Amino acid sequence: MEDVKQRVGQRIREARKAKGLTQKELADKISLSVGTVNQYEVGKQNLTIETIQKVANALGVSFDIILS
């Protein structure tokens, strides 16, 4: 399970960086704390389907890209 969280987190980090956003900017877009975004990106925090969708929307990427 840890591998899945880390892979999802890595995809979020890659998509965020590709959009030129900081963790703070992404956190603001999805109404979460920077610490929570960081925990998602390093695979230490579980994401709900709803949160993954919010992240995907904020980054302008497909939900599938984050999960694939």
Coordinates of N, CA and C in Angstrom, one line a residue:
M1 N 0.8 -1.2 0.0 CA 0.0 0.0 0.0 C 0.9 1.3 0.0
E2 N 2.0 1.2 0.7 CA 2.9 2.4 0.8 C 3.4 2.7 -0.6
D3 N 3.7 1.7 -1.4 CA 4.1 2.0 -2.8 C 3.1 2.8 -3.6
V4 N 1.8 2.4 -3.4 CA 0.8 3.1 -4.2 C 0.7 4.6 -3.7
K5 N 0.7 4.8 -2.4 CA 0.7 6.2 -2.0 C 1.9 7.0 -2.5
Q6 N 3.1 6.4 -2.5 CA 4.3 7.1 -3.0 C 4.2 7.4 -4.5
R7 N 3.7 6.4 -5.2 CA 3.5 6.6 -6.7 C 2.5 7.7 -7.0
V8 N 1.4 7.7 -6.3 CA 0.4 8.8 -6.5 C 1.0 10.1 -6.1
G9 N 1.7 10.2 -5.0 CA 2.3 11.4 -4.5 C 3.4 11.9 -5.5
Q10 N 4.1 11.0 -6.1 CA 5.1 11.4 -7.1 C 4.5 12.0 -8.3
R11 N 3.4 11.4 -8.7 CA 2.6 12.0 -9.9 C 2.1 13.3 -9.6
I12 N 1.6 13.5 -8.4 CA 1.1 14.8 -8.0 C 2.2 15.9 -8.0
R13 N 3.3 15.5 -7.4 CA 4.5 16.4 -7.4 C 5.0 16.7 -8.8
E14 N 5.1 15.7 -9.7 CA 5.5 16.0 -11.1 C 4.5 16.9 -11.8
A15 N 3.2 16.7 -11.6 CA 2.2 17.5 -12.3 C 2.3 18.9 -11.7
R16 N 2.4 19.1 -10.4 CA 2.5 20.4 -9.8 C 3.7 21.2 -10.3
K17 N 4.8 20.5 -10.4 CA 6.1 21.2 -10.9 C 5.9 21.5 -12.3
A18 N 5.3 20.6 -13.1 CA 5.1 20.9 -14.5 C 4.3 22.2 -14.8
K19 N 3.4 22.4 -13.8 CA 2.5 23.6 -13.9 C 3.2 24.8 -13.3
G20 N 4.4 24.6 -12.7 CA 5.1 25.7 -12.1 C 4.5 26.2 -10.8
L21 N 3.8 25.4 -10.1 CA 3.2 25.7 -8.8 C 4.1 25.3 -7.7
T22 N 4.0 26.0 -6.6 CA 4.7 25.6 -5.3 C 3.6 24.8 -4.6
Q23 N 4.1 24.1 -3.5 CA 3.2 23.4 -2.7 C 2.2 24.3 -2.1
K24 N 2.6 25.5 -1.7 CA 1.7 26.5 -1.1 C 0.6 26.9 -2.1
E25 N 1.0 27.1 -3.3 CA 0.0 27.5 -4.3 C -1.0 26.4 -4.6
L26 N -0.6 25.2 -4.6 CA -1.5 24.1 -4.8 C -2.4 23.9 -3.6
A27 N -1.8 24.1 -2.4 CA -2.6 24.0 -1.2 C -3.7 25.0 -1.2
D28 N -3.3 26.2 -1.6 CA -4.4 27.3 -1.6 C -5.5 27.0 -2.6
K29 N -5.1 26.4 -3.7 CA -6.1 26.1 -4.7 C -7.1 25.0 -4.3
I30 N -6.6 24.1 -3.4 CA -7.5 23.0 -3.0 C -7.9 23.1 -1.5
S31 N -7.6 24.3 -0.9 CA -8.0 24.6 0.5 C -7.5 23.6 1.5
L32 N -6.2 23.3 1.4 CA -5.6 22.4 2.3 C -4.3 23.1 2.8
S33 N -3.7 22.6 3.8 CA -2.4 23.2 4.3 C -1.3 22.7 3.5
V34 N -0.2 23.4 3.5 CA 1.0 23.1 2.8 C 1.6 21.7 3.4
G35 N 1.5 21.6 4.7 CA 1.9 20.3 5.3 C 1.2 19.1 4.8
T36 N -0.1 19.3 4.5 CA -0.9 18.2 4.0 C -0.5 17.8 2.6
V37 N -0.3 18.9 1.8 CA 0.1 18.6 0.4 C 1.5 17.9 0.4
N38 N 2.4 18.4 1.3 CA 3.7 17.7 1.4 C 3.5 16.3 1.8
Q39 N 2.7 16.0 2.7 CA 2.5 14.6 3.1 C 1.9 13.7 2.0
Y40 N 1.0 14.3 1.2 CA 0.5 13.6 0.0 C 1.7 13.3 -1.0
E41 N 2.5 14.3 -1.2 CA 3.6 14.1 -2.2 C 4.6 13.1 -1.8
V42 N 4.9 13.0 -0.5 CA 5.9 12.0 0.0 C 5.3 10.7 0.3
G43 N 3.9 10.5 0.1 CA 3.3 9.2 0.3 C 3.0 8.9 1.7
K44 N 2.9 9.9 2.6 CA 2.7 9.6 4.0 C 1.2 9.8 4.4
Q45 N 0.4 10.3 3.5 CA -1.0 10.7 3.9 C -1.9 10.0 2.8
N46 N -3.0 9.4 3.3 CA -4.0 8.8 2.4 C -4.7 10.0 1.7
L47 N -5.1 9.7 0.4 CA -5.9 10.7 -0.3 C -7.3 10.0 -0.5
T48 N -8.3 10.8 -0.4 CA -9.6 10.3 -0.8 C -9.8 10.5 -2.3
I49 N -10.7 9.8 -2.9 CA -11.0 10.0 -4.3 C -11.4 11.5 -4.6
E50 N -12.2 12.1 -3.7 CA -12.6 13.4 -3.8 C -11.3 14.4 -3.8
T51 N -10.4 14.1 -3.0 CA -9.2 14.9 -2.9 C -8.3 14.8 -4.2
I52 N -8.2 13.5 -4.6 CA -7.5 13.3 -5.9 C -8.1 14.1 -7.0
Q53 N -9.5 14.1 -7.1 CA -10.2 14.8 -8.1 C -9.9 16.3 -8.0
K54 N -9.9 16.9 -6.8 CA -9.6 18.3 -6.5 C -8.2 18.6 -7.0
V55 N -7.3 17.8 -6.7 CA -5.9 18.0 -7.1 C -5.8 18.0 -8.6
A56 N -6.4 17.0 -9.2 CA -6.3 16.9 -10.7 C -7.0 18.1 -11.3
N57 N -8.1 18.6 -10.8 CA -8.7 19.8 -11.4 C -7.8 21.0 -11.2
A58 N -7.3 21.1 -10.0 CA -6.4 22.3 -9.7 C -5.2 22.3 -10.6
L59 N -4.7 21.1 -11.0 CA -3.5 21.0 -11.8 C -3.8 21.0 -13.3
G60 N -5.1 20.9 -13.6 CA -5.5 20.8 -15.0 C -5.1 19.5 -15.7
V61 N -5.1 18.4 -14.9 CA -4.7 17.1 -15.5 C -5.8 16.1 -15.3
S62 N -5.8 15.1 -16.0 CA -6.8 14.0 -15.9 C -6.6 13.2 -14.6
F63 N -7.7 12.9 -14.0 CA -7.8 12.0 -12.8 C -6.9 10.8 -13.0
D64 N -7.0 10.2 -14.3 CA -6.3 9.0 -14.6 C -4.8 9.1 -14.6
I65 N -4.3 10.3 -14.9 CA -2.9 10.5 -14.9 C -2.3 10.4 -13.5
I66 N -3.0 10.8 -12.6 CA -2.6 10.8 -11.2 C -2.6 9.3 -10.7
L67 N -3.6 8.6 -11.1 CA -3.8 7.2 -10.6 C -3.0 6.1 -11.4
S68 N -2.7 6.5 -12.7 CA -2.2 5.4 -13.6 C -0.7 5.1 -13.2

